Amino acid sequence: MLTYIPYIPEYNMGMYCKGLCTYCGGKTRLYNYIAYLVYLCRAETFLDLFAGSAVTSLNINVRNKVINDMNTKLVVVYYALSRKDTAGLVMARIKDTKYCSKIFYEAHEYWEKRKDNVLTDFSDQDICDGAYYAWILLNFSRIGSKIDSGFIDTKEQMYDFMRFQDNLISYLGRLDGALVKNESALDILENLVESQEKISDNTVIYLDPPYLPSKKRGVNSNGTYKDGKGTNVFGRESHKRMLELADKLPRDKCKVIISGYDDMYNLYDTLGGNDFGEWSKIYVKSLPVMFGDGSKLKDGKRAVEDEYFFTNFTI
Ligand SMILES: C[S@@+](CC[C@H](N)C(=O)[O-])C[C@H]1O[C@@H](n2cnc3c(N)ncnc32)[C@H](O)[C@@H]1O
């Protein structure tokens, strides 16, 4: 049995910054609750292993941040923002950009040609170009994880982009010095489980994996995410492995927060041979489904879904 916690307060730090782009599964409406847990845990190190739009990492105030995703285009933007020299250059270039198809297709072409490992093979110039073009693609199209779609030639999208340009300054400093990774979260967890001495005290790991395949919610309802390295599948087996690894982390120094829906609970509960007695299930709030099949209006209404956190500690 999990300990059920029906309520969690928000922790409003009054310093909201938007994510890097509109993103399927983005935690814009939940990061304040994550911030509360991070605050309770007195975290000094925060690992955001499925960071996506980075909205959580951008809005969490901790000394050390580790930010990871499999999507190379997102990662190169995190990387540029983590360094003072590149952050300013990329932002200045975006500030000067006009919303037009020419730039969009230039960005597309740039990324079509880049197949190499972004963090190890990119020069400083590549980081600036790669982050600039990636950010253009992410914000010239509607949904972050659907960045292969074409240029959106509407006034609404152009105004969105202009608002984004006006707010660029809010990104400054928020990922300064963060350690940026472009790996499978499962590999990172496996490494931490094997070398627990590498985990520093007061660490919080936040896991916001792709939807379970059963939830026809995401843009890729079968649990696949397109990333710079081809199609990345995070299906049932990966969820199970993630839970097993998370459960092996040392609770005294490493707190884990997992985002999920109710069906995660069943999965957690039925994990063969594992006692999840030390885990809590926290009800956060009900939110309208914004992406995928579930977002279609029924009788003029949007479906809602309950959001939960699963934690290896109690509050
Ligand atoms: C639900 S989204 C995360 C949303 C994010 N928390 C936000 O607020 O924007 C899941 C993310 O996991 C990434 N992903 C998928 N498989 C992964 C893996 N094996 N390791 C790390 N990231 C992965 C996807 O690229 C996607 O960005």
Short mmCIF file of C-alpha atoms and ligand atoms in Angstrom, two decimals:
data_model
loop_
_atom_site.label_atom_id
_atom_site.label_comp_id
_atom_site.label_asym_id
_atom_site.label_seq_id
_atom_site.Cartn_x
_atom_site.Cartn_y
_atom_site.Cartn_z
CA MET A 1 0.00 0.00 0.00
CA LEU A 2 1.04 3.54 -0.71
CA THR A 3 0.43 6.30 1.82
CA TYR A 4 -2.26 8.49 0.29
CA ILE A 5 -1.96 12.24 0.77
CA PRO A 6 -5.02 14.13 -0.48
CA TYR A 7 -3.66 17.68 -0.41
CA ILE A 8 -0.47 19.58 -1.08
CA PRO A 9 0.05 23.35 -0.85
CA GLU A 10 1.74 25.44 -3.53
CA TYR A 11 4.97 27.27 -2.96
CA ASN A 12 4.77 30.51 -4.87
CA MET A 13 8.18 32.04 -5.23
CA GLY A 14 6.77 34.91 -7.27
CA MET A 15 9.35 34.54 -10.00
CA TYR A 16 7.55 32.66 -12.72
CA CYS A 17 9.36 32.07 -15.98
CA LYS A 18 7.73 30.29 -18.93
CA GLY A 19 9.14 27.04 -20.25
CA LEU A 20 11.31 27.08 -23.36
CA CYS A 21 8.26 26.38 -25.52
CA THR A 22 4.68 25.15 -25.34
CA TYR A 23 5.21 21.52 -24.50
CA CYS A 24 3.14 18.37 -24.41
CA GLY A 25 3.09 17.26 -20.76
CA GLY A 26 4.68 20.54 -19.64
CA LYS A 27 4.36 21.23 -15.90
CA THR A 28 3.51 24.93 -16.09
CA ARG A 29 0.49 24.39 -13.85
CA LEU A 30 2.26 22.06 -11.40
CA TYR A 31 5.76 23.38 -10.83
CA ASN A 32 4.66 25.38 -7.75
CA TYR A 33 3.73 22.11 -6.04
CA ILE A 34 7.04 20.55 -7.00
CA ALA A 35 8.72 23.68 -5.61
CA TYR A 36 6.92 23.05 -2.32
CA LEU A 37 8.27 19.50 -2.07
CA VAL A 38 11.74 20.65 -3.02
CA TYR A 39 11.52 23.28 -0.29
CA LEU A 40 10.32 20.69 2.28
CA CYS A 41 13.26 18.45 1.39
CA ARG A 42 15.70 21.36 1.87
CA ALA A 43 17.16 20.36 -1.47
CA GLU A 44 20.60 21.54 -2.44
CA THR A 45 20.78 19.51 -5.65
CA PHE A 46 17.89 19.06 -8.07
CA LEU A 47 17.94 16.56 -10.93
CA ASP A 48 15.27 17.05 -13.60
CA LEU A 49 15.74 13.91 -15.68
CA PHE A 50 12.86 14.31 -18.18
CA ALA A 51 13.11 18.07 -18.31
CA GLY A 52 11.19 18.80 -21.55
CA SER A 53 10.38 22.51 -21.69
CA ALA A 54 12.52 22.95 -18.54
CA VAL A 55 9.71 24.88 -16.84
CA THR A 56 10.35 23.06 -13.56
CA SER A 57 14.11 23.56 -13.50
CA LEU A 58 13.72 27.18 -14.56
CA ASN A 59 11.43 27.87 -11.60
CA ILE A 60 13.16 25.93 -8.85
CA ASN A 61 15.59 27.77 -6.67
CA VAL A 62 18.37 25.34 -5.66
CA ARG A 63 22.12 25.64 -5.63
CA ASN A 64 22.94 22.77 -8.00
CA LYS A 65 20.84 21.77 -10.98
CA VAL A 66 21.21 18.79 -13.27
CA ILE A 67 18.98 18.94 -16.32
CA ASN A 68 18.52 16.13 -18.81
CA ASP A 69 16.35 15.07 -21.73
CA MET A 70 16.67 12.69 -24.67
CA ASN A 71 15.57 15.42 -27.06
CA THR A 72 18.78 16.90 -28.42
CA LYS A 73 17.21 20.15 -29.60
CA LEU A 74 15.98 20.94 -26.11
CA VAL A 75 19.27 19.94 -24.58
CA VAL A 76 21.32 22.30 -26.70
CA VAL A 77 19.11 25.17 -25.52
CA TYR A 78 19.58 24.13 -21.86
CA TYR A 79 23.31 24.00 -22.53
CA ALA A 80 23.47 27.45 -24.09
CA LEU A 81 21.50 28.87 -21.13
CA SER A 82 23.77 27.17 -18.61
CA ARG A 83 26.74 29.25 -19.79
CA LYS A 84 26.90 33.01 -19.39
CA ASP A 85 28.82 33.54 -22.64
CA THR A 86 26.44 31.61 -24.89
CA ALA A 87 23.17 32.54 -23.14
CA GLY A 88 23.47 36.25 -23.97
CA LEU A 89 24.50 35.62 -27.57
CA VAL A 90 21.62 33.28 -28.33
CA MET A 91 19.05 35.55 -26.71
CA ALA A 92 20.31 38.63 -28.56
CA ARG A 93 20.00 36.77 -31.83
CA ILE A 94 16.46 35.62 -31.09
CA LYS A 95 15.50 39.15 -30.07
CA ASP A 96 16.50 40.34 -33.56
CA THR A 97 14.58 37.60 -35.38
CA LYS A 98 11.46 38.29 -37.43
CA TYR A 99 8.69 35.69 -37.47
CA CYS A 100 8.91 34.33 -41.05
CA SER A 101 9.05 31.04 -42.90
CA LYS A 102 12.57 31.69 -44.24
CA ILE A 103 14.11 31.46 -40.75
CA PHE A 104 11.98 28.44 -39.90
CA TYR A 105 13.22 26.47 -42.93
CA GLU A 106 16.79 27.63 -42.37
CA ALA A 107 16.52 26.23 -38.84
CA HIS A 108 15.03 23.03 -40.19
CA GLU A 109 17.87 22.59 -42.64
CA TYR A 110 20.48 23.27 -39.98
CA TRP A 111 19.07 20.55 -37.73
CA GLU A 112 18.62 18.09 -40.59
CA LYS A 113 22.37 18.20 -41.10
CA ARG A 114 23.33 17.81 -37.41
CA LYS A 115 23.45 14.18 -36.46
CA ASP A 116 26.40 14.25 -34.08
CA ASN A 117 26.39 14.25 -30.32
CA VAL A 118 25.52 17.74 -29.38
CA LEU A 119 27.38 18.07 -26.10
CA THR A 120 30.62 16.35 -26.99
CA ASP A 121 31.02 17.25 -30.66
CA PHE A 122 29.69 20.81 -30.78
CA SER A 123 32.09 23.76 -30.78
CA ASP A 124 31.09 27.00 -29.00
CA GLN A 125 29.85 28.39 -32.31
CA ASP A 126 27.82 25.23 -32.88
CA ILE A 127 26.25 25.59 -29.43
CA CYS A 128 25.12 29.12 -30.27
CA ASP A 129 23.83 28.18 -33.74
CA GLY A 130 22.30 24.92 -32.55
CA ALA A 131 20.50 26.55 -29.61
CA TYR A 132 19.32 29.47 -31.74
CA TYR A 133 17.86 27.25 -34.46
CA ALA A 134 16.43 24.75 -32.00
CA TRP A 135 14.69 27.49 -30.05
CA ILE A 136 13.34 28.95 -33.30
CA LEU A 137 11.89 25.57 -34.28
CA LEU A 138 10.40 25.09 -30.82
CA ASN A 139 8.70 28.47 -30.84
CA PHE A 140 7.70 28.75 -34.50
CA SER A 141 5.64 25.59 -34.18
CA ARG A 142 2.87 25.04 -31.69
CA ILE A 143 3.97 22.05 -29.65
CA GLY A 144 7.46 21.36 -28.47
CA SER A 145 7.43 17.64 -29.01
CA LYS A 146 5.99 18.04 -32.49
CA ILE A 147 8.75 20.22 -33.82
CA ASP A 148 8.86 18.46 -37.16
CA SER A 149 5.58 20.07 -38.16
CA GLY A 150 5.68 22.87 -40.69
CA PHE A 151 5.82 26.61 -40.27
CA ILE A 152 2.61 28.01 -38.76
CA ASP A 153 1.61 31.04 -40.74
CA THR A 154 -0.93 32.63 -38.40
CA LYS A 155 -1.07 35.96 -36.58
CA GLU A 156 -1.71 34.14 -33.28
CA GLN A 157 1.52 32.17 -33.58
CA MET A 158 3.41 35.31 -34.55
CA TYR A 159 2.05 37.18 -31.51
CA ASP A 160 3.01 34.24 -29.30
CA PHE A 161 6.51 34.48 -30.66
CA MET A 162 6.63 38.23 -30.05
CA ARG A 163 5.48 37.74 -26.45
CA PHE A 164 8.19 35.14 -26.06
CA GLN A 165 10.76 37.63 -27.41
CA ASP A 166 9.58 40.24 -24.91
CA ASN A 167 10.08 37.80 -22.05
CA LEU A 168 13.50 36.49 -23.04
CA ILE A 169 15.21 38.36 -20.24
CA SER A 170 13.44 36.15 -17.67
CA TYR A 171 15.58 33.18 -18.72
CA LEU A 172 18.81 34.88 -17.77
CA GLY A 173 20.68 33.24 -14.91
CA ARG A 174 18.14 30.53 -14.16
CA LEU A 175 20.18 27.67 -15.53
CA ASP A 176 23.57 29.27 -14.87
CA GLY A 177 26.11 26.57 -14.12
CA ALA A 178 23.61 23.71 -14.47
CA LEU A 179 25.03 20.35 -15.43
CA VAL A 180 23.37 19.45 -18.74
CA LYS A 181 22.92 15.88 -19.96
CA ASN A 182 21.50 14.25 -23.08
CA GLU A 183 21.13 10.67 -21.87
CA SER A 184 18.47 8.16 -21.10
CA ALA A 185 17.14 8.89 -17.62
CA LEU A 186 17.26 5.16 -17.00
CA ASP A 187 21.03 5.11 -17.58
CA ILE A 188 21.48 8.02 -15.19
CA LEU A 189 19.37 6.30 -12.51
CA GLU A 190 21.21 3.03 -13.01
CA ASN A 191 24.50 4.82 -12.52
CA LEU A 192 23.30 6.47 -9.32
CA VAL A 193 22.03 3.18 -7.93
CA GLU A 194 25.37 1.52 -8.67
CA SER A 195 27.50 4.37 -7.34
CA GLN A 196 25.52 5.76 -4.44
CA GLU A 197 28.57 7.55 -3.08
CA LYS A 198 28.16 9.99 -6.02
CA ILE A 199 24.83 11.20 -4.63
CA SER A 200 25.26 14.23 -2.44
CA ASP A 201 23.12 14.86 0.67
CA ASN A 202 19.83 16.71 0.17
CA THR A 203 19.29 15.62 -3.40
CA VAL A 204 15.88 15.66 -5.05
CA ILE A 205 15.28 13.77 -8.30
CA TYR A 206 12.23 14.78 -10.31
CA LEU A 207 10.94 12.24 -12.83
CA ASP A 208 8.30 13.28 -15.34
CA PRO A 209 8.38 10.45 -17.87
CA PRO A 210 6.32 10.27 -21.08
CA TYR A 211 2.75 9.08 -20.63
CA LEU A 212 2.06 5.43 -20.12
CA PRO A 213 1.13 3.85 -23.45
CA SER A 214 -2.37 3.17 -22.09
CA LYS A 215 -3.07 6.89 -21.70
CA LYS A 216 -3.93 8.13 -25.14
CA ARG A 217 -2.99 11.59 -24.06
CA GLY A 218 0.27 12.71 -25.55
CA VAL A 219 1.01 13.75 -29.06
CA ASN A 220 2.53 10.32 -29.45
CA SER A 221 -0.11 8.24 -27.77
CA ASN A 222 1.81 4.98 -28.08
CA GLY A 223 4.47 6.22 -25.72
CA THR A 224 7.00 7.27 -28.33
CA TYR A 225 8.78 10.59 -28.44
CA LYS A 226 10.66 11.77 -31.44
CA ASP A 227 14.05 13.09 -30.55
CA GLY A 228 17.24 14.05 -32.31
CA LYS A 229 18.35 10.45 -32.26
CA GLY A 230 15.28 8.95 -33.89
CA THR A 231 12.24 7.59 -32.17
CA ASN A 232 12.56 7.01 -28.49
CA VAL A 233 10.14 4.59 -26.92
CA PHE A 234 9.33 4.88 -23.24
CA GLY A 235 6.72 2.20 -22.80
CA ARG A 236 5.50 0.04 -19.94
CA GLU A 237 8.78 -1.79 -19.48
CA SER A 238 10.68 1.48 -19.20
CA HIS A 239 8.21 2.77 -16.61
CA LYS A 240 8.66 -0.40 -14.62
CA ARG A 241 12.44 -0.18 -14.79
CA MET A 242 12.34 3.47 -13.75
CA LEU A 243 10.30 2.58 -10.66
CA GLU A 244 12.57 -0.29 -9.70
CA LEU A 245 15.62 1.94 -9.93
CA ALA A 246 13.96 4.84 -8.11
CA ASP A 247 13.04 2.48 -5.29
CA LYS A 248 16.68 1.46 -4.85
CA LEU A 249 17.97 4.99 -4.30
CA PRO A 250 19.03 5.78 -0.72
CA ARG A 251 16.05 7.57 0.85
CA ASP A 252 18.09 9.30 3.54
CA LYS A 253 19.90 11.53 1.08
CA CYS A 254 17.93 11.19 -2.13
CA LYS A 255 14.26 12.08 -2.37
CA VAL A 256 12.36 11.12 -5.51
CA ILE A 257 9.25 12.81 -6.95
CA ILE A 258 7.49 11.17 -9.90
CA SER A 259 4.67 12.83 -11.84
CA GLY A 260 1.86 10.67 -13.10
CA TYR A 261 -1.79 9.88 -13.48
CA ASP A 262 -3.88 7.46 -11.51
CA ASP A 263 -3.03 4.50 -13.70
CA MET A 264 0.57 4.86 -12.59
CA TYR A 265 -0.68 3.89 -9.18
CA ASN A 266 -1.88 0.52 -10.45
CA LEU A 267 1.42 -0.03 -12.09
CA TYR A 268 3.28 0.87 -8.90
CA ASP A 269 1.03 -1.29 -6.81
CA THR A 270 1.39 -4.36 -8.96
CA LEU A 271 5.11 -4.23 -9.51
CA GLY A 272 6.14 -7.83 -8.93
CA GLY A 273 7.78 -8.51 -5.58
CA ASN A 274 8.35 -4.86 -4.75
CA ASP A 275 7.06 -3.41 -1.55
CA PHE A 276 5.97 0.14 -2.25
CA GLY A 277 4.95 0.66 1.34
CA GLU A 278 7.45 3.45 1.74
CA TRP A 279 6.04 5.46 -1.14
CA SER A 280 3.38 8.15 -1.00
CA LYS A 281 0.79 9.07 -3.56
CA ILE A 282 -0.07 12.76 -3.41
CA TYR A 283 -3.15 14.15 -5.13
CA VAL A 284 -2.19 17.46 -6.72
CA LYS A 285 -5.10 18.74 -8.82
CA SER A 286 -7.35 18.00 -11.78
CA LEU A 287 -6.33 19.61 -15.01
CA PRO A 288 -7.94 19.83 -18.44
CA VAL A 289 -6.22 17.61 -21.01
CA MET A 290 -4.61 19.92 -23.56
CA PHE A 291 -2.86 17.55 -25.98
CA GLY A 292 -3.56 14.43 -27.98
CA ASP A 293 -6.77 12.47 -28.45
CA GLY A 294 -8.01 13.28 -24.95
CA SER A 295 -8.01 17.01 -25.62
CA LYS A 296 -10.90 16.88 -28.11
CA LEU A 297 -13.99 18.62 -26.78
CA LYS A 298 -16.95 16.39 -25.86
CA ASP A 299 -20.27 18.23 -25.65
CA GLY A 300 -18.28 21.43 -25.65
CA LYS A 301 -16.25 20.33 -22.62
CA ARG A 302 -12.63 19.35 -22.25
CA ALA A 303 -11.82 16.14 -20.38
CA VAL A 304 -9.99 16.53 -17.08
CA GLU A 305 -7.41 14.25 -15.56
CA ASP A 306 -6.19 13.97 -11.95
CA GLU A 307 -2.51 14.68 -11.48
CA TYR A 308 -0.50 12.91 -8.77
CA PHE A 309 3.00 12.83 -7.41
CA PHE A 310 4.54 9.58 -6.23
CA THR A 311 7.28 10.17 -3.70
CA ASN A 312 9.71 7.96 -1.80
CA PHE A 313 9.03 10.07 1.30
CA THR A 314 6.02 11.37 3.11
CA ILE A 315 4.98 14.93 3.91
C1 LIG B 1 6.22 14.48 -20.03
S1 LIG B 1 7.57 15.14 -20.90
C2 LIG B 1 8.37 16.12 -19.69
C3 LIG B 1 7.76 17.47 -19.55
C4 LIG B 1 8.52 18.42 -18.68
N1 LIG B 1 8.55 18.03 -17.28
C5 LIG B 1 7.97 19.84 -18.79
O1 LIG B 1 7.44 20.39 -17.82
O2 LIG B 1 8.03 20.39 -19.89
C6 LIG B 1 8.68 13.78 -21.05
C7 LIG B 1 10.06 14.13 -21.61
O3 LIG B 1 10.86 12.96 -21.51
C8 LIG B 1 11.77 12.94 -22.60
N2 LIG B 1 12.22 11.54 -22.69
C9 LIG B 1 11.63 10.48 -23.27
N3 LIG B 1 12.31 9.34 -23.01
C10 LIG B 1 13.36 9.70 -22.23
C11 LIG B 1 14.41 8.98 -21.61
N4 LIG B 1 14.55 7.66 -21.77
N5 LIG B 1 15.31 9.66 -20.87
C12 LIG B 1 15.20 11.02 -20.72
N6 LIG B 1 14.23 11.74 -21.29
C13 LIG B 1 13.32 11.10 -22.03
C14 LIG B 1 10.97 13.46 -23.77
O4 LIG B 1 11.83 14.00 -24.76
C15 LIG B 1 10.12 14.54 -23.09
O5 LIG B 1 10.75 15.79 -23.17
#
